[in-house]
mmCIF file of C-alpha atoms and ligand atoms in Angstrom:
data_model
loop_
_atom_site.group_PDB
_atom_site.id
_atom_site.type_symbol
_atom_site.label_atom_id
_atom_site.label_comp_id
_atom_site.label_asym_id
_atom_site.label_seq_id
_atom_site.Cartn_x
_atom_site.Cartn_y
_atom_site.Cartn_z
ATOM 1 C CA UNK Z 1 36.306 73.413 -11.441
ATOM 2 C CA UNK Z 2 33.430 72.349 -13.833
ATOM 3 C CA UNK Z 3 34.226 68.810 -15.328
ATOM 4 C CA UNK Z 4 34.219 70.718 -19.046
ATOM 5 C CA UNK Z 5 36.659 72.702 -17.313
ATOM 6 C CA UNK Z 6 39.052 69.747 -16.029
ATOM 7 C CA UNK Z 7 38.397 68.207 -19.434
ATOM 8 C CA UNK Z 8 39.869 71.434 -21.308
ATOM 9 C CA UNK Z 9 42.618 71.689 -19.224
ATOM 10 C CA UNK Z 10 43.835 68.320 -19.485
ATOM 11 C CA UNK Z 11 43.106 69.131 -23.323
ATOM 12 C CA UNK Z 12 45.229 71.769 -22.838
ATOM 13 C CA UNK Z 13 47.615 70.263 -21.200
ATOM 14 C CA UNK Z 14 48.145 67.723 -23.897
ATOM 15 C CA UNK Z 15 48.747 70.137 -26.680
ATOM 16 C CA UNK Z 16 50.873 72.361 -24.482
ATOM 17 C CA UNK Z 17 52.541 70.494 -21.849
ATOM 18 C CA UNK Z 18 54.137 72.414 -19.379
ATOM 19 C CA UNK Z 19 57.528 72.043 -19.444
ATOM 20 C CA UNK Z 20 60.458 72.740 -16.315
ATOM 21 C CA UNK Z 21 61.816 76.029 -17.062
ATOM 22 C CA UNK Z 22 65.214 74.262 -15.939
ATOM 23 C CA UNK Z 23 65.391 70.968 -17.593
ATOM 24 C CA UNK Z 24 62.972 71.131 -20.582
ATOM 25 C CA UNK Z 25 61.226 68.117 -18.975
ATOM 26 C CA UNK Z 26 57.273 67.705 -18.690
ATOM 27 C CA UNK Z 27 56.095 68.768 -16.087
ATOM 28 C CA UNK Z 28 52.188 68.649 -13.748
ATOM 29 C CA UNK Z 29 51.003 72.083 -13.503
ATOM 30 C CA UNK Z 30 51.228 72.070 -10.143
ATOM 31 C CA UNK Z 31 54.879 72.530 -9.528
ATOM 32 C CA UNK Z 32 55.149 76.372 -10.825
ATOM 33 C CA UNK Z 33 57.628 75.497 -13.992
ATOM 34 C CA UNK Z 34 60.133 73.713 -11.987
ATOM 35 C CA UNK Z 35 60.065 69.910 -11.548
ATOM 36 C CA UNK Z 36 61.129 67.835 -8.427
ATOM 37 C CA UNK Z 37 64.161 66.906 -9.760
ATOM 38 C CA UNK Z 38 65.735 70.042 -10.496
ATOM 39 C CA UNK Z 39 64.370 71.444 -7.682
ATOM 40 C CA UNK Z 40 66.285 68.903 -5.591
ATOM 41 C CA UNK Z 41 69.255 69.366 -7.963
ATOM 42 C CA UNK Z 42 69.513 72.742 -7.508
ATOM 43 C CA UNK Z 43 72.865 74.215 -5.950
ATOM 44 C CA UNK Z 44 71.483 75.933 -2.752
ATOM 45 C CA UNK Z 45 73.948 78.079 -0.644
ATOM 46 C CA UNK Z 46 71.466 78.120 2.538
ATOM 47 C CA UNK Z 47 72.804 81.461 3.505
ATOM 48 C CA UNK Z 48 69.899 83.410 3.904
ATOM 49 C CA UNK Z 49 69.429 81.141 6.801
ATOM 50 C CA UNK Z 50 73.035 82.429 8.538
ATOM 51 C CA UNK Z 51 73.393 85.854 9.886
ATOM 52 C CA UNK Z 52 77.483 85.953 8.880
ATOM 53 C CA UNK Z 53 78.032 84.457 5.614
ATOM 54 C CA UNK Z 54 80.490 84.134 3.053
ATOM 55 C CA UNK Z 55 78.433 86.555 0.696
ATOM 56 C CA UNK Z 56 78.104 88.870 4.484
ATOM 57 C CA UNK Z 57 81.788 88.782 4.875
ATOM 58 C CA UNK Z 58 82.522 90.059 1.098
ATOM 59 C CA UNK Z 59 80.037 92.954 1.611
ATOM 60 C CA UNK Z 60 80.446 93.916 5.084
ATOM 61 C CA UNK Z 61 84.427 96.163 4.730
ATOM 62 C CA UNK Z 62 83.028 98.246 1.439
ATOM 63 C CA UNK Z 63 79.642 99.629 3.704
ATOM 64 C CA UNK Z 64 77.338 99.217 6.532
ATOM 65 C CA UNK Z 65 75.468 96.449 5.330
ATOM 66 C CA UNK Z 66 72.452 94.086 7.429
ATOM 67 C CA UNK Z 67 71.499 90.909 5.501
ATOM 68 C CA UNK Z 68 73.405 89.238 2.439
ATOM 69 C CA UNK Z 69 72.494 86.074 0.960
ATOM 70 C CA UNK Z 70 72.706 84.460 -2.661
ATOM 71 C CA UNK Z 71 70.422 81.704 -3.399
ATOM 72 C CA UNK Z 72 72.306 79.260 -5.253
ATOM 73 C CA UNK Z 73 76.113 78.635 -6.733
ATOM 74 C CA UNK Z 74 76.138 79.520 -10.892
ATOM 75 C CA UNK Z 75 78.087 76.760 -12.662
ATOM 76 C CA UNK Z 76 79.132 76.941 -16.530
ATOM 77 C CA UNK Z 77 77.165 75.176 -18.976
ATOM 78 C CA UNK Z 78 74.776 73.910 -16.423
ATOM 79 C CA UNK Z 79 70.819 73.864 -16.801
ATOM 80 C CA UNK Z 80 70.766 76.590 -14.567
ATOM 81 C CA UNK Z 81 73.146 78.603 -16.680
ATOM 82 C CA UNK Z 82 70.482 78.232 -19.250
ATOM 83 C CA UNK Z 83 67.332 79.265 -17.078
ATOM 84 C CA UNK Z 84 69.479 82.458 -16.201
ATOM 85 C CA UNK Z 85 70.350 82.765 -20.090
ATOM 86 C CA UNK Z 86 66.705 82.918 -20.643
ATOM 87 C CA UNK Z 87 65.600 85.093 -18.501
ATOM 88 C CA UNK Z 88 68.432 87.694 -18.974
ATOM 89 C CA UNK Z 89 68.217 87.485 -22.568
ATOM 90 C CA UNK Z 90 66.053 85.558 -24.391
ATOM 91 C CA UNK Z 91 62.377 87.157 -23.162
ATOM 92 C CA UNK Z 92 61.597 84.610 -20.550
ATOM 93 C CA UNK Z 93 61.340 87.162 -17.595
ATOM 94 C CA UNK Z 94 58.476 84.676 -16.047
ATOM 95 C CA UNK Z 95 61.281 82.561 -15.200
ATOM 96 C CA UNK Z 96 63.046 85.453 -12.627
ATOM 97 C CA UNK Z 97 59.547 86.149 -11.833
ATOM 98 C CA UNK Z 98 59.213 82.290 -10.567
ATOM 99 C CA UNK Z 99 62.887 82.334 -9.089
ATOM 100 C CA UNK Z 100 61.884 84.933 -7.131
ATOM 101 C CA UNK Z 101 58.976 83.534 -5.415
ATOM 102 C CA UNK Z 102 61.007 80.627 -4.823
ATOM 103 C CA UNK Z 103 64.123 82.400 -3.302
ATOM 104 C CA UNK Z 104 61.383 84.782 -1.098
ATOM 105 C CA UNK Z 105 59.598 81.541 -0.143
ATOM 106 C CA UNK Z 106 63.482 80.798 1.374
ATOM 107 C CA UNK Z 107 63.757 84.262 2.614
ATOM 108 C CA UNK Z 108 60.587 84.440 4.476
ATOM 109 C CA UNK Z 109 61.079 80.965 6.132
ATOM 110 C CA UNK Z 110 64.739 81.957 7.101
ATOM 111 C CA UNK Z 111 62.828 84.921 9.398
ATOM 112 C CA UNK Z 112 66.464 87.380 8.837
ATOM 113 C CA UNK Z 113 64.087 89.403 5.800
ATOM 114 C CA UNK Z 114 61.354 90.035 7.710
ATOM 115 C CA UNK Z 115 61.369 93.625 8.475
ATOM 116 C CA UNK Z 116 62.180 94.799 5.104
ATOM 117 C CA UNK Z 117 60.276 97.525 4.066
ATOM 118 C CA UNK Z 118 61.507 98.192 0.539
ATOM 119 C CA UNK Z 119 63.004 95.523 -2.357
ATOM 120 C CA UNK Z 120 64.613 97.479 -5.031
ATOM 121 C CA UNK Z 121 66.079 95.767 -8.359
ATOM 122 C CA UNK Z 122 69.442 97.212 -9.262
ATOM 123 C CA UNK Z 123 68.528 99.162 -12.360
ATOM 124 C CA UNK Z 124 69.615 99.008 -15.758
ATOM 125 C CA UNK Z 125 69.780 101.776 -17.828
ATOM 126 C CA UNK Z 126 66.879 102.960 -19.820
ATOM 127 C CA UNK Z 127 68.820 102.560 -22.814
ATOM 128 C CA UNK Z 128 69.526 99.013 -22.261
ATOM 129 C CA UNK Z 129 66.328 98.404 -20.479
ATOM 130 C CA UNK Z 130 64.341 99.469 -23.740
ATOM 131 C CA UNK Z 131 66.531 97.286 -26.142
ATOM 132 C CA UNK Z 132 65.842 94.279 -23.614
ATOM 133 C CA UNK Z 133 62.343 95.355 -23.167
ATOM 134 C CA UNK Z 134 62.676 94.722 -19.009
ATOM 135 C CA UNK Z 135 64.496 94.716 -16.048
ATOM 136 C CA UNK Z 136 64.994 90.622 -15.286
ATOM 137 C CA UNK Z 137 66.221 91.793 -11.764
ATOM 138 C CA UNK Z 138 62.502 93.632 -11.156
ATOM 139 C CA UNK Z 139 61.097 90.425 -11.438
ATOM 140 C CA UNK Z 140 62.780 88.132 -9.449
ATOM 141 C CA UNK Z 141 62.732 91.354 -6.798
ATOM 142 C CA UNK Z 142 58.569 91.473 -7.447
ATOM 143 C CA UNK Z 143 58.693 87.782 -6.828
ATOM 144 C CA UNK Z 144 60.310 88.259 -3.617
ATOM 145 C CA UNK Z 145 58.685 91.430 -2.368
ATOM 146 C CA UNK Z 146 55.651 88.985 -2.777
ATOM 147 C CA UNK Z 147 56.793 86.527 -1.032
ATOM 148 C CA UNK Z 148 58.157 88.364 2.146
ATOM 149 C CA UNK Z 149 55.424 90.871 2.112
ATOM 150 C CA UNK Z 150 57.265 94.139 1.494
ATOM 151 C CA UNK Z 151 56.622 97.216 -1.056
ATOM 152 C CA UNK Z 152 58.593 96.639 -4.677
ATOM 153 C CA UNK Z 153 60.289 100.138 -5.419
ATOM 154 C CA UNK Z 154 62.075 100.155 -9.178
ATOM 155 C CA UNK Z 155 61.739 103.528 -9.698
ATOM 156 C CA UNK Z 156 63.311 105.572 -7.072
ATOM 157 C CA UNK Z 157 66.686 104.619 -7.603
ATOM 158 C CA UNK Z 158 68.191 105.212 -11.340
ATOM 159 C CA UNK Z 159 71.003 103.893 -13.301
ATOM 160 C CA UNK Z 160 72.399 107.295 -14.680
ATOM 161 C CA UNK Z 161 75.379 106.011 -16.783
ATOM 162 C CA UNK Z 162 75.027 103.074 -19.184
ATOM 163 C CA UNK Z 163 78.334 101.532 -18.121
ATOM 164 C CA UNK Z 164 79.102 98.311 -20.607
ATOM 165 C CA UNK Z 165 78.852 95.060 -19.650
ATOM 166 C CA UNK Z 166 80.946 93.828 -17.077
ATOM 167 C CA UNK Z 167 81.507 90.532 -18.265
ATOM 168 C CA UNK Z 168 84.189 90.386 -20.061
ATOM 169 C CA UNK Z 169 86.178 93.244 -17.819
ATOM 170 C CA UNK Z 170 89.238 92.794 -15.811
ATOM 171 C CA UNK Z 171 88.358 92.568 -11.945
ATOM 172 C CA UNK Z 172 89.988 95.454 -11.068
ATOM 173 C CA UNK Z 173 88.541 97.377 -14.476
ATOM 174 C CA UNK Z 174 84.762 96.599 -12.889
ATOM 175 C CA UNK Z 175 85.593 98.651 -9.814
ATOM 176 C CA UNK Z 176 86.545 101.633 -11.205
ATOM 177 C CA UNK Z 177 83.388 101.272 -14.403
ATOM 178 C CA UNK Z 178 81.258 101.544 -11.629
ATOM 179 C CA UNK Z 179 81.993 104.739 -9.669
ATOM 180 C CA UNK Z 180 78.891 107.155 -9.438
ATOM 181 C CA UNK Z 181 76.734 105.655 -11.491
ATOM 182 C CA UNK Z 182 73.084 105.501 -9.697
ATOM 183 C CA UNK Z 183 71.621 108.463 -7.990
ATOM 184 C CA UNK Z 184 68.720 108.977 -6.043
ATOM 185 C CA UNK Z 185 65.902 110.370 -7.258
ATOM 186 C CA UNK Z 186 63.692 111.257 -3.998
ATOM 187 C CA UNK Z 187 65.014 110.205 -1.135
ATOM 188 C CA UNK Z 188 62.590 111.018 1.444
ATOM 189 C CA UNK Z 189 60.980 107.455 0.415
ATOM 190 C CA UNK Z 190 63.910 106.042 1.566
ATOM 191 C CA UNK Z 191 64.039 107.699 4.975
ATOM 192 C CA UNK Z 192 64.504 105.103 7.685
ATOM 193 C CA UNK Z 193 63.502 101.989 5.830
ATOM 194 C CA UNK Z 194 65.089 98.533 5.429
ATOM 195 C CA UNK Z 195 66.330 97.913 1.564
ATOM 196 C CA UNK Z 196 66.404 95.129 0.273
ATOM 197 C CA UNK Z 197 68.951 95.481 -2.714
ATOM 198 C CA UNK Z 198 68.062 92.332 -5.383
ATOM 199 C CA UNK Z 199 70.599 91.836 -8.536
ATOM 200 C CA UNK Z 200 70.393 88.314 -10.745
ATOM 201 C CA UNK Z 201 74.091 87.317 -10.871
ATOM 202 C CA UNK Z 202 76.713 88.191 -7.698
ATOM 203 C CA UNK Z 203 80.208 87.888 -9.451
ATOM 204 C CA UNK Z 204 82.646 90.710 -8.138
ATOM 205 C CA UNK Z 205 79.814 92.672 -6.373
ATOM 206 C CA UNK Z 206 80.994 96.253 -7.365
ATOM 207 C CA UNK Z 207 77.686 97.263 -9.089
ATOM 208 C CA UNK Z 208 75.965 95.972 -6.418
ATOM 209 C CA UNK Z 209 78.363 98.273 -4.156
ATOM 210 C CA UNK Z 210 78.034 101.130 -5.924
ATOM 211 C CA UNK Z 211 74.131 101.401 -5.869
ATOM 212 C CA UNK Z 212 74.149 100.507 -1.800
ATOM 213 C CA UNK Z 213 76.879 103.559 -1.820
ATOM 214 C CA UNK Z 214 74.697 105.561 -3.712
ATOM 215 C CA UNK Z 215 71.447 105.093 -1.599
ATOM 216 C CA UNK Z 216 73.566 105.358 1.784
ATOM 217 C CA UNK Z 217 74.689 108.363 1.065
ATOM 218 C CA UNK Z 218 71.443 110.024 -0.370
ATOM 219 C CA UNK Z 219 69.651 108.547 2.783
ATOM 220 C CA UNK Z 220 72.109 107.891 5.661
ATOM 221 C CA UNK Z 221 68.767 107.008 8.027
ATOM 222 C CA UNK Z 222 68.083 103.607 6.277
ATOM 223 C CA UNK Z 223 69.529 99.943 6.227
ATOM 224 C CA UNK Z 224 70.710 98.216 3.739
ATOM 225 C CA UNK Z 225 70.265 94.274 2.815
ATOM 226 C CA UNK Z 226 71.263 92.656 -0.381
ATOM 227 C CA UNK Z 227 70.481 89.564 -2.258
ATOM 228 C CA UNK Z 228 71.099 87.783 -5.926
ATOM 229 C CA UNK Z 229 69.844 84.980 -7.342
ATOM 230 C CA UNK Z 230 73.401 83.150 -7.445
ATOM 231 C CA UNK Z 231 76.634 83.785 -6.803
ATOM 232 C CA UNK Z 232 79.408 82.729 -9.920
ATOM 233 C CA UNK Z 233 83.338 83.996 -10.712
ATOM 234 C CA UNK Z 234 85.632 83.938 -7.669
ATOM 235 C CA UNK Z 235 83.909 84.485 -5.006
ATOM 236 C CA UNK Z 236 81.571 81.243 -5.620
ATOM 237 C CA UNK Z 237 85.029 78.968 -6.331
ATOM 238 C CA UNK Z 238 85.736 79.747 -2.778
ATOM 239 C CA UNK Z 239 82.530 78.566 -0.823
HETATM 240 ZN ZN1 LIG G 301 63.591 70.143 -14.374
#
């Protein structure tokens, strides 16, 4: 870079400091939005470095299912709460997108994602996805399809029913909300691949089920992996 160019970008730099997507702090340019400490803060489950996991083990009676990992543990009211918040709801979707290259960067050195030929973001429905304006799980799955080298496919599955949120449902409620809503739309393109199935927040895991169901049965020839950016509810009280 020219020295006018370092001198504008420190300019810049001045007037709009980056700041950590996590913690608000300033931060050098160089870390991709998230600073050291929060990156050595964060809650890390490790999984995607163990074949049989917790997450595995939750998955692995309800279908066939390869990989399963979840990147880090959600806590209430924690900075990382927020970062989610923002991404999910507030516009911020460069945040997942970051995330994602992060968690990839994981999943790549962990050498179990390898031979995934396809990531595909659980969908939303297009209603909800054009009130929100985007999909936050198709970024953080772009950001890992980067990362691990494999194709990014958001269009070949679809969310047919606009189920509401699950959120505030009963656990058993969410199971039953959840029947038959994806289909397939060609599923040639799914013929023998590896998935990679890639959802924001893993609470109960029965939309997460459902779509894996859903693709399984439209395309019995391919494998199925699954990941989310953290785990919360239950199922993270008990690891
Ligand atoms: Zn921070």
């Amino acid at each position: 870079m020219s020295i006018l160019g370092n001198i504008l970008r420190d300019l810049t730099s001045v007037i709009f400091p980056n700041r950590c997507i996590v913690c608000g702090e300033t931060v050098d340019s160089s870390v991709h939005g998230i600073c050291l400490s929060c990156r050595l803060s964060i809650p890390t489950t490790g999984f995607c470095y163990r074949h049989q996991n917790p997450i595995r083990e939750h998955f692995e009676g309800l279908f066939p299912v390869d990989e399963c990992s979840s990147f880090f543990i959600f806590k209430a009211d924690d900075s990382w709460q927020r970062m989610i918040h923002n991404f999910k709801y507030h516009d911020k979707w460069g945040y997942a997108l970051t995330m994602g290259r992060w968690f990839g960067a994981e999943l790549r050195a962990s050498g179990h994602y390898n031979d995934i030929d396809l990531v595909i973001p659980i969908p939303l429905h297009w209603r909800k996805s054009l009130k929100r304006g985007y999909n936050q799980s198709t970024y953080i799955a772009e950001g890992i399809a980067r990362e691990i080298g494999a194709k990014l496919d958001s269009s070949t599955v679809r969310r047919t029913k606009n189920n509401p949120s699950q959120t505030r449902q009963h656990v058993k409620d969410r199971w039953s909300n959840v029947d038959d809503i994806f289909t397939v739309r060609d599923a040639t393109k799914l013929e023998n691949k590896h998935i990679l199935l890639v959802d924001d927040v893993l609470t109960t895991g029965a939309t997460i089920s459902s779509c894996a169901r859903a693709i399984l049965n439209a395309t019995p020839t391919c494998r199925v992996s699954i990941v989310t950016l953290a785990v919360a509810g239950e199922l993270a009280k008990r690891l």
